Short mmCIF file of C-alpha atoms in Angstrom, two decimals:
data_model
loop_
_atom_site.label_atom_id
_atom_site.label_comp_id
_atom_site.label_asym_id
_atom_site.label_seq_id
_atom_site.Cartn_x
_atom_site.Cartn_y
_atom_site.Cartn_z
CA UNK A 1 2.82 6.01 26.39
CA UNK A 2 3.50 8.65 23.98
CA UNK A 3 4.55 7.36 20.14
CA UNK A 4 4.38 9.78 16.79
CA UNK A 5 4.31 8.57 13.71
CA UNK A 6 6.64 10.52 11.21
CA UNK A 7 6.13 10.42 7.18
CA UNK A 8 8.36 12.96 5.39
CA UNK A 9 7.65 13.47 1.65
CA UNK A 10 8.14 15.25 -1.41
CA UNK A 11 4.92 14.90 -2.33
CA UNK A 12 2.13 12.85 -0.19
CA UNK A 13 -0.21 10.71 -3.03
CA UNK A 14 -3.71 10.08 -2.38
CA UNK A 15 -3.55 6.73 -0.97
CA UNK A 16 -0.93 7.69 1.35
CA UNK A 17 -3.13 10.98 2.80
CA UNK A 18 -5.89 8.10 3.25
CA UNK A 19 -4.08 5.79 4.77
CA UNK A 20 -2.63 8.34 7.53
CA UNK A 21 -6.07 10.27 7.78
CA UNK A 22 -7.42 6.39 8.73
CA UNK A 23 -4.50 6.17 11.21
CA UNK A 24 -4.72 9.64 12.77
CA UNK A 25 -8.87 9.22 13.08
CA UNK A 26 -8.18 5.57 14.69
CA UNK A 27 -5.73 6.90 17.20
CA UNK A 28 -8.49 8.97 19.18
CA UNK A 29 -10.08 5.54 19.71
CA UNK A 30 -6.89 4.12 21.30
CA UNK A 31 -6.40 3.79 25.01
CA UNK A 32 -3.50 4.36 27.27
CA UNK A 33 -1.41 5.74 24.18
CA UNK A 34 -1.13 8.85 22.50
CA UNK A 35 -0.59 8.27 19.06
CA UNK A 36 0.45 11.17 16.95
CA UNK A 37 0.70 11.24 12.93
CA UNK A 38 2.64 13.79 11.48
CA UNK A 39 3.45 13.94 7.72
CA UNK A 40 5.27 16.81 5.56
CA UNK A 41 5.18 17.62 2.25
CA UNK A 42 6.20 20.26 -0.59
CA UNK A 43 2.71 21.38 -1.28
CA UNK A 44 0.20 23.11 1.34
CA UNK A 45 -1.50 21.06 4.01
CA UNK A 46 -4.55 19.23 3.32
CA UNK A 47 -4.70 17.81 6.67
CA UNK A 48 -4.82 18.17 10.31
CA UNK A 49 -1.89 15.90 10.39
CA UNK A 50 -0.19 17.12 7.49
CA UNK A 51 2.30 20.34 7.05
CA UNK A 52 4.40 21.81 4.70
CA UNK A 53 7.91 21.87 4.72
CA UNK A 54 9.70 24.96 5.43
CA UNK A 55 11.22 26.05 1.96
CA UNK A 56 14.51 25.92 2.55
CA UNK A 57 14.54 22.31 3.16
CA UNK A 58 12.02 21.08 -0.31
CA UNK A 59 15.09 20.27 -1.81
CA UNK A 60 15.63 16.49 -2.12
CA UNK A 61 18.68 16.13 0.30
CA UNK A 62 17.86 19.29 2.49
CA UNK A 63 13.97 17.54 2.76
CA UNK A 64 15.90 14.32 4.57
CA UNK A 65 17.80 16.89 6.80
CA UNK A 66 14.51 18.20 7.53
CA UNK A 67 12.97 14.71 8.51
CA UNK A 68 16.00 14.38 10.73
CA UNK A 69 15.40 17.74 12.83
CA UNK A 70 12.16 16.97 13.20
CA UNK A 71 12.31 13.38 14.75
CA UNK A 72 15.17 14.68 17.00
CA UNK A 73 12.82 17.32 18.27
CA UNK A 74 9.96 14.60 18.74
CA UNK A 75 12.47 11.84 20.52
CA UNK A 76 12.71 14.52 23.36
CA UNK A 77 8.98 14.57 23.79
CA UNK A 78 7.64 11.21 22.71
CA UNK A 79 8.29 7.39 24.13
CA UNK A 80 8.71 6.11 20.82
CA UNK A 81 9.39 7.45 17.09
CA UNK A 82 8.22 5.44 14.16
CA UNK A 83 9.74 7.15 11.08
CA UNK A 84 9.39 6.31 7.61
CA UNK A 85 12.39 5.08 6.21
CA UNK A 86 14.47 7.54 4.32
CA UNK A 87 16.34 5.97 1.10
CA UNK A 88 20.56 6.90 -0.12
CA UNK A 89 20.48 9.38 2.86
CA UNK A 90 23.50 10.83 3.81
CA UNK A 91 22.31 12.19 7.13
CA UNK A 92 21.47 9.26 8.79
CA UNK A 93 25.33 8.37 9.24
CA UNK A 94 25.53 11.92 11.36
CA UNK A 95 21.74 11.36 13.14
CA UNK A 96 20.66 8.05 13.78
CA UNK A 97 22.84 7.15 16.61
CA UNK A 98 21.21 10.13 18.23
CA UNK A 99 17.85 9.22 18.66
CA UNK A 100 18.03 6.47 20.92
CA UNK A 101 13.71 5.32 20.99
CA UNK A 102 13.26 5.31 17.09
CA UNK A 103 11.74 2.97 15.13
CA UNK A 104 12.10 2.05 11.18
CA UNK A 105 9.17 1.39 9.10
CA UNK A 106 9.12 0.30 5.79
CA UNK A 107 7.06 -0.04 2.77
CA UNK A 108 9.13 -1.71 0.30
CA UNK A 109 12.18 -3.66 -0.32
CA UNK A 110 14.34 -0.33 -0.92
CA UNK A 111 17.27 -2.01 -2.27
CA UNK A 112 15.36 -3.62 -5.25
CA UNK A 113 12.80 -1.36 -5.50
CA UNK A 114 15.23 1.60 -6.68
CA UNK A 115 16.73 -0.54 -9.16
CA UNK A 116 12.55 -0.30 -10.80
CA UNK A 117 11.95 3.40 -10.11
CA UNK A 118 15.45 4.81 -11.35
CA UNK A 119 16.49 2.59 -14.73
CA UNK A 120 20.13 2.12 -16.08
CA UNK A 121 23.35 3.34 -13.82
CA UNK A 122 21.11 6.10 -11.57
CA UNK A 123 18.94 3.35 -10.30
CA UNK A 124 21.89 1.47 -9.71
CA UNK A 125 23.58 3.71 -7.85
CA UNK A 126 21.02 4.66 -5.71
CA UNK A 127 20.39 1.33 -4.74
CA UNK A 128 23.89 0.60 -4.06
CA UNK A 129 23.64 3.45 -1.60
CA UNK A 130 20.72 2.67 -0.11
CA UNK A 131 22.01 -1.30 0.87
CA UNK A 132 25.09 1.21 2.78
CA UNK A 133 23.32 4.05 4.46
CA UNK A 134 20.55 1.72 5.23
CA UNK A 135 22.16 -1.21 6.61
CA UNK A 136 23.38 1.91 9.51
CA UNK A 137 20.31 3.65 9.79
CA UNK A 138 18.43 0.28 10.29
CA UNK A 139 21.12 -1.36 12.56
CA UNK A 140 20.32 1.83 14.66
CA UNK A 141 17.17 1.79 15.45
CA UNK A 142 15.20 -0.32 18.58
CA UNK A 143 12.66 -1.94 15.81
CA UNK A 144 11.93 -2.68 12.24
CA UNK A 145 8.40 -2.26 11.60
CA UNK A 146 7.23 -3.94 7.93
CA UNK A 147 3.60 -3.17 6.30
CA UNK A 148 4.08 -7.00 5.21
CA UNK A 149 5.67 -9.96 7.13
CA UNK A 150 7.68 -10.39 4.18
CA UNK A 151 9.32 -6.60 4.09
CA UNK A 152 10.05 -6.95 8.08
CA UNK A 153 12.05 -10.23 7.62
CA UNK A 154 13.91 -8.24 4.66
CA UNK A 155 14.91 -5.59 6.12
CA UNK A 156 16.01 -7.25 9.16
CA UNK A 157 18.45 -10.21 7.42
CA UNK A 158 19.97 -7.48 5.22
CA UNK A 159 20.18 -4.99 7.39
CA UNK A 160 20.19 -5.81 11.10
CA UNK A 161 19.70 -9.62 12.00
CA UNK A 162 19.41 -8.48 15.99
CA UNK A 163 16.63 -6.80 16.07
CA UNK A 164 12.80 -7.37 16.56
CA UNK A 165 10.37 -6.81 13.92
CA UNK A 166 6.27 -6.76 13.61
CA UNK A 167 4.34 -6.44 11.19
CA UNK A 168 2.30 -2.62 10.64
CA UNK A 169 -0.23 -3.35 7.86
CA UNK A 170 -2.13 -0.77 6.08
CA UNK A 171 -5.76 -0.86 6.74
CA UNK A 172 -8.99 1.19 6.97
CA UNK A 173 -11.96 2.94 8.71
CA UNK A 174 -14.37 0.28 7.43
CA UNK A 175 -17.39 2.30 8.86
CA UNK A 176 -16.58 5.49 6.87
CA UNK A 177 -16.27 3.46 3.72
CA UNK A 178 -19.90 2.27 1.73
CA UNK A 179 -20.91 -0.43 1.33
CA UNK A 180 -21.45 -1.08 -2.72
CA UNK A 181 -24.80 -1.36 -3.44
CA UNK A 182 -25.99 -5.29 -5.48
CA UNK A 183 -26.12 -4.75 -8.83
CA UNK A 184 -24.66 -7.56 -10.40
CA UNK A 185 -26.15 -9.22 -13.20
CA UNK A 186 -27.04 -13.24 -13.83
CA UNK A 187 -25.63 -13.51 -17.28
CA UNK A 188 -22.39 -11.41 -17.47
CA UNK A 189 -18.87 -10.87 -15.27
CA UNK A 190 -18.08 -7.62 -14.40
CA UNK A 191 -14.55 -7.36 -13.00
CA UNK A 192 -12.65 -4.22 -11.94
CA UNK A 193 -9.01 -3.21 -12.55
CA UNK A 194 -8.34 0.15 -10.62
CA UNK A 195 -4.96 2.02 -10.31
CA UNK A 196 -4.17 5.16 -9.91
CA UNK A 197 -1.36 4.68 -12.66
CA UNK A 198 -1.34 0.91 -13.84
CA UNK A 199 2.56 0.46 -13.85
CA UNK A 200 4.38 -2.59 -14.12
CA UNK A 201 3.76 -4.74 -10.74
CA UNK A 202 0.15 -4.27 -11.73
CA UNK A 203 0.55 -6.89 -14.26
CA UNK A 204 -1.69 -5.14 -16.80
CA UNK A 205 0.07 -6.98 -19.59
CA UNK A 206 -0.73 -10.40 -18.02
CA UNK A 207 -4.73 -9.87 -18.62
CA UNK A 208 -3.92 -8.63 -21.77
CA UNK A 209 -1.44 -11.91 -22.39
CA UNK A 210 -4.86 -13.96 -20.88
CA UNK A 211 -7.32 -12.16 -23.34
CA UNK A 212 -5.15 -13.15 -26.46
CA UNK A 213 -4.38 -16.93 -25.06
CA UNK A 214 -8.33 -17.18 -26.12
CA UNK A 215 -8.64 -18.96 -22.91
CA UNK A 216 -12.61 -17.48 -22.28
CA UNK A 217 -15.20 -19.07 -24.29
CA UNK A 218 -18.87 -18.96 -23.32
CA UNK A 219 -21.87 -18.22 -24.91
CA UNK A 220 -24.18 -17.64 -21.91
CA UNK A 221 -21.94 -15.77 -19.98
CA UNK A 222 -19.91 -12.34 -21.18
CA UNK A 223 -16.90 -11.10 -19.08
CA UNK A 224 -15.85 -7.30 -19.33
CA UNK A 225 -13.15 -6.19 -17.12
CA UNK A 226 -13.04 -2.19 -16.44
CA UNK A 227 -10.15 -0.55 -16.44
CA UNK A 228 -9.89 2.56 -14.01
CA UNK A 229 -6.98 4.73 -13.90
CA UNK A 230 -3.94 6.35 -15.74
CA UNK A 231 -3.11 4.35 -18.66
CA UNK A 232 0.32 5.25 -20.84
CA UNK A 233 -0.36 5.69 -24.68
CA UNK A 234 1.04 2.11 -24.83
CA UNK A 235 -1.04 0.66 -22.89
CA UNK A 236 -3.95 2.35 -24.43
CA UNK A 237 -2.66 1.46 -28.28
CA UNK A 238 -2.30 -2.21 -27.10
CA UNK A 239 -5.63 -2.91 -25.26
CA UNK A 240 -6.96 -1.37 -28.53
CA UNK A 241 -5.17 -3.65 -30.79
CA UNK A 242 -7.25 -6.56 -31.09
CA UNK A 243 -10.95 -7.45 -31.99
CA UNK A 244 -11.02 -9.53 -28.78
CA UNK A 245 -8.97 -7.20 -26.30
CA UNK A 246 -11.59 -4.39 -27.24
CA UNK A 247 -14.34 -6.78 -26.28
CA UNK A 248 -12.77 -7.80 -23.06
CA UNK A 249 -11.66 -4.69 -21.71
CA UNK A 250 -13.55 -1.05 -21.00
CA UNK A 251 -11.13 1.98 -20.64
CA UNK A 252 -12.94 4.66 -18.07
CA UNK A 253 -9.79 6.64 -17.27
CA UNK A 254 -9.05 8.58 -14.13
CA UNK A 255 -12.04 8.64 -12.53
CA UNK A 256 -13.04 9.99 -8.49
CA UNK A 257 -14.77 8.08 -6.52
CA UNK A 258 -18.35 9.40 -6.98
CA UNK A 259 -17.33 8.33 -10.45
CA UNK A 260 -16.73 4.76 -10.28
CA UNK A 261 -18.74 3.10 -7.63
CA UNK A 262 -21.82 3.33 -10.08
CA UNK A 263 -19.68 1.15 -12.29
CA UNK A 264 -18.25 -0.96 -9.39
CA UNK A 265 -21.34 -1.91 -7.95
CA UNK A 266 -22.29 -3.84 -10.75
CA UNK A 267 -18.82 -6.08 -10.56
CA UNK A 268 -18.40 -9.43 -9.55
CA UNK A 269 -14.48 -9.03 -9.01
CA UNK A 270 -12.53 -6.49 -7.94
CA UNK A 271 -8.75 -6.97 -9.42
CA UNK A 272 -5.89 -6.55 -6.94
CA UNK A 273 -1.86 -6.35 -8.51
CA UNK A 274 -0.90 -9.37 -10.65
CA UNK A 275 2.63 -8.41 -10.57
CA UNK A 276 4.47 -7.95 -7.18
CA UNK A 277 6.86 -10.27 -8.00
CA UNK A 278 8.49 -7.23 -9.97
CA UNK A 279 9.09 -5.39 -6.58
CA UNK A 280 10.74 -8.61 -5.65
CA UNK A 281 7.34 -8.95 -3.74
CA UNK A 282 5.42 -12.26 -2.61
CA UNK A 283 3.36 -10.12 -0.56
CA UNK A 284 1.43 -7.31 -0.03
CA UNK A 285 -0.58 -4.84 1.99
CA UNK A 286 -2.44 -2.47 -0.62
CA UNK A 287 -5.51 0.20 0.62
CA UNK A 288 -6.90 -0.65 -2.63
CA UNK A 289 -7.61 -4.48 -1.22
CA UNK A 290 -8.74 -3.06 1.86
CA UNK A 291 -11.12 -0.83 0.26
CA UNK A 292 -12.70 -2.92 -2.26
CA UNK A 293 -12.84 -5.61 0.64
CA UNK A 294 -14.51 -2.72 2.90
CA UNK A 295 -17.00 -2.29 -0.16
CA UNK A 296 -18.18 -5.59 0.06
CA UNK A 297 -16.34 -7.03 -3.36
CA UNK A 298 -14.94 -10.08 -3.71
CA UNK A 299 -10.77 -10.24 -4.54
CA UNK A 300 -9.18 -12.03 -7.57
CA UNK A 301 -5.01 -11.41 -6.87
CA UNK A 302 -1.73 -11.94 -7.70
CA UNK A 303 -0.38 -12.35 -4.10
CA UNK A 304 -0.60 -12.92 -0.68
CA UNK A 305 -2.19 -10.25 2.08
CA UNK A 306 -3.16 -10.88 5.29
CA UNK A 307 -6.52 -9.55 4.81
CA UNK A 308 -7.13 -12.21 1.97
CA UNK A 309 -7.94 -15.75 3.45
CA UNK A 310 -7.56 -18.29 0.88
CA UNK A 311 -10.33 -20.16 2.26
CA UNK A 312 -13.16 -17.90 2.12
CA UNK A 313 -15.35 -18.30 -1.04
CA UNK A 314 -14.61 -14.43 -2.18
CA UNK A 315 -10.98 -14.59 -2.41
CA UNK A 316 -8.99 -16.20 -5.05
CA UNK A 317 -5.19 -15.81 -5.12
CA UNK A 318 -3.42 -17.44 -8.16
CA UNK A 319 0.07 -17.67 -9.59
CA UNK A 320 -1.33 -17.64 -13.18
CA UNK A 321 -3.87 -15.12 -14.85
CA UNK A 322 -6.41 -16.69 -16.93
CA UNK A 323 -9.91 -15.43 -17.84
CA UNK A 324 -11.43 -18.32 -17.73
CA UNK A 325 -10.15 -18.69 -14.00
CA UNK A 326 -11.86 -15.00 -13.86
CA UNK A 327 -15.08 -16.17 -14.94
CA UNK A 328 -15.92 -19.07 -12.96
CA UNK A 329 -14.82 -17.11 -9.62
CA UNK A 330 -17.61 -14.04 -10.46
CA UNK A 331 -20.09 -16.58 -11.24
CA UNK A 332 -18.72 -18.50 -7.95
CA UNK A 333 -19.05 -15.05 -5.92
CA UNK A 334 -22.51 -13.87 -6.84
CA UNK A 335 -24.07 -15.97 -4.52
CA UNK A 336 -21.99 -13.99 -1.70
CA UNK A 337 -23.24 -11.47 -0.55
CA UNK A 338 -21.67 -7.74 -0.38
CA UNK A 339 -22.29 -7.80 3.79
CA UNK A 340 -20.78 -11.12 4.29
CA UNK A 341 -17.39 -10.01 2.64
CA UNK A 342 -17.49 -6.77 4.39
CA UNK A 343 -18.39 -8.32 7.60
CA UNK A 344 -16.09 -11.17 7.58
CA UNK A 345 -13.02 -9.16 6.52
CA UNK A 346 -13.45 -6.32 9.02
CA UNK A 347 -11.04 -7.79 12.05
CA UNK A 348 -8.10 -8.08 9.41
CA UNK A 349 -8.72 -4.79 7.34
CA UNK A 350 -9.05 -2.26 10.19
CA UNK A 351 -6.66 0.19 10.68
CA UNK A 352 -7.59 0.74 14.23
CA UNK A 353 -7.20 -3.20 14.84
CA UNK A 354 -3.76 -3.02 13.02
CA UNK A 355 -2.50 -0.14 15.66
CA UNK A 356 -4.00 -2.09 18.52
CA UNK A 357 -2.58 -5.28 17.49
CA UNK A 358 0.96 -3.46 17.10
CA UNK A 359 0.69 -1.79 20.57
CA UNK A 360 -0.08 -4.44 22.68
CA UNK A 361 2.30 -6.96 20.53
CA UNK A 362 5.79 -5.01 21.21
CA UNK A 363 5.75 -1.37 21.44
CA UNK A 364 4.77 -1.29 25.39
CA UNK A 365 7.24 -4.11 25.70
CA UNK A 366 9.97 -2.40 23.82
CA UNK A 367 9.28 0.97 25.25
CA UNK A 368 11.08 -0.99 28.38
CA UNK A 369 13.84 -1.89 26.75
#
């Protein structure tokens, strides 16, 4: 079987270049398939898998023409198309009922989630055409793929309650990712809060809420949590405020990742989003989880993921953010060490595993259909 993978962007971030470099290095590992991933962007490419789209088309609306001519090329060659969903396009009443083998994936709950990105009457409006050329893009397709359980049920009751859906969740190399080396200390909490941007379904504001409830008091112990990543002059003036928030929290900034593991491997708790209810999200499937997971760090969150098991001493999943809550699991998770976490959290964090898992669950079944 032949399937391609299609991501068409104005601009690719970082996490999604790693996620797709982990899928397009897994897929020579796979057997009996060819899996192709094939991403465009605006700027040059950075990868073998990625390529930059022809001028002309860079334009927002011309960019989604451009994602349709390309899967209709690929649908002549390949069993199966997997194509990122395109949101308030106007081509996909003209296209999708043309390409009979593709399949929709999805990384959000569109509808809501333009109502966040665009405020007032523009987000509005492009959600209200999103929930119309969506519900007929989706309805024609022969599967809705979700990188959460949650999404995939979604997407199909809005948009299409006949047809299948599986789950497609992001996940890593774990062998090409280091292992952090021990260097946590007996008498202090280290916890790490990284972002590339720390916007709203972060939950930023609900540590900072935490710090000034006053809920931490111990005089044996110290908890510092690091904050890595692009913080807004807001959020720098606020975490800056206080006596206590400028105890509790250490701004590094942007930093790479030669930059922050030195920092990281002396955490106790890595900190994954607080906030996904503000996506309208229960549930999630972030790289950075994966990553830190990968890393060997233990995982204090906001919601559910597949990769985190509630029962394993080195996750913690809560409803409300509290320090002290913070505390007592790093001092909990020292005794565990980095290899266990990495070890037991390899089956459910590979990307390879994910693709396998997704193969032999419905796409050789559906390529039938």
């Amino acid at each position: 079987m032949r399937l391609v993978h299609l991501t068409v962007s104005r601009q690719l971030s970082q996490g999604q270049l790693k996620q797709l470099r982990f899928e397009y290095d897994a897929a020579k590992d796979l057997k009996n398939v060819e899996w192709i991933t094939l991403a465009y962007h605006n700027s040059s490419a950075s990868q073998p898998f990625v390529h930059q789209t022809p001028f002309i088309f860079r334009w927002i609306f011309f960019r989604k023409l451009w994602c349709w001519v390309v899967a209709i090329k690929l649908s002549r060659s390949c069993d199966l198309v997997m194509m990122r969903h395109i949101t308030f396009d106007p081509f996909t009443f003209v296209f999708a009922p043309l390409i009979k083998n593709r399949i929709s994936v999805h990384h959000s709950k569109e509808v809501e989630e333009l109502k966040l990105i665009r405020k007032g009457w523009k987000g509005k409006a492009a959600s209200w055409l999103e929930k119309v050329s969506g519900r007929f893009s989706v309805s024609r397709t022969k599967m809705i793929l979700g990188v959460t359980q949650e999404i995939a049920e979604y997407e199909r009751d809005l948009r299409a309650p006949d047809k299948p859906i599986d789950i497609y969740p992001n996940g890593v190399d774990v062998e090409k990712i280091e292992i952090l080396q021990d260097k946590r200390l007996p008498n202090e909490v280290n916890a790490v809060f990284i972002c590339g941007t720390f916007s709203a379904w972060h939950g930023l504001d609900k540590l900072v809420a935490a710090v000034d409830d006053g809920d931490v008091q111990d005089d044996v112990v110290s908890l510092t949590i690091h904050l890595i990543g692009k913080l807004s002059y807001c959020q720098m003036s606020e975490i800056q405020a206080t006596e206590a928030r400028r105890k509790i929290f250490k701004i590094h900034g942007s930093l790479s990742e030669i930059e922050y593991r030195p920092i990281m491997e002396k955490c106790d708790v890595g900190i994954a989003s607080l906030a996904m209810e503000r996506q309208s999200l229960l549930e999630g499937s972030t790289l950075k989880v994966r990553e830190m997971l990968a890393m060997g760090m233990p995982i204090y969150s906001g919601h559910e993921d597949i990769a985190l098991v509630k029962e394993e001493p080195f996750v913690n999943i809560v409803q409300n953010v509290c320090l002290k809550d913070i505390l007592d699991f790093g001092l909990k998770s020292k005794s565990v060490t980095r290899e266990k976490i990495r070890r037991f959290s390899r089956k459910r964090i590979s990307k390879l595993a994910a693709m396998e898992s997704l193969i032999s669950n419905e796409l050789l079944w559906i390529k039938k259909i």
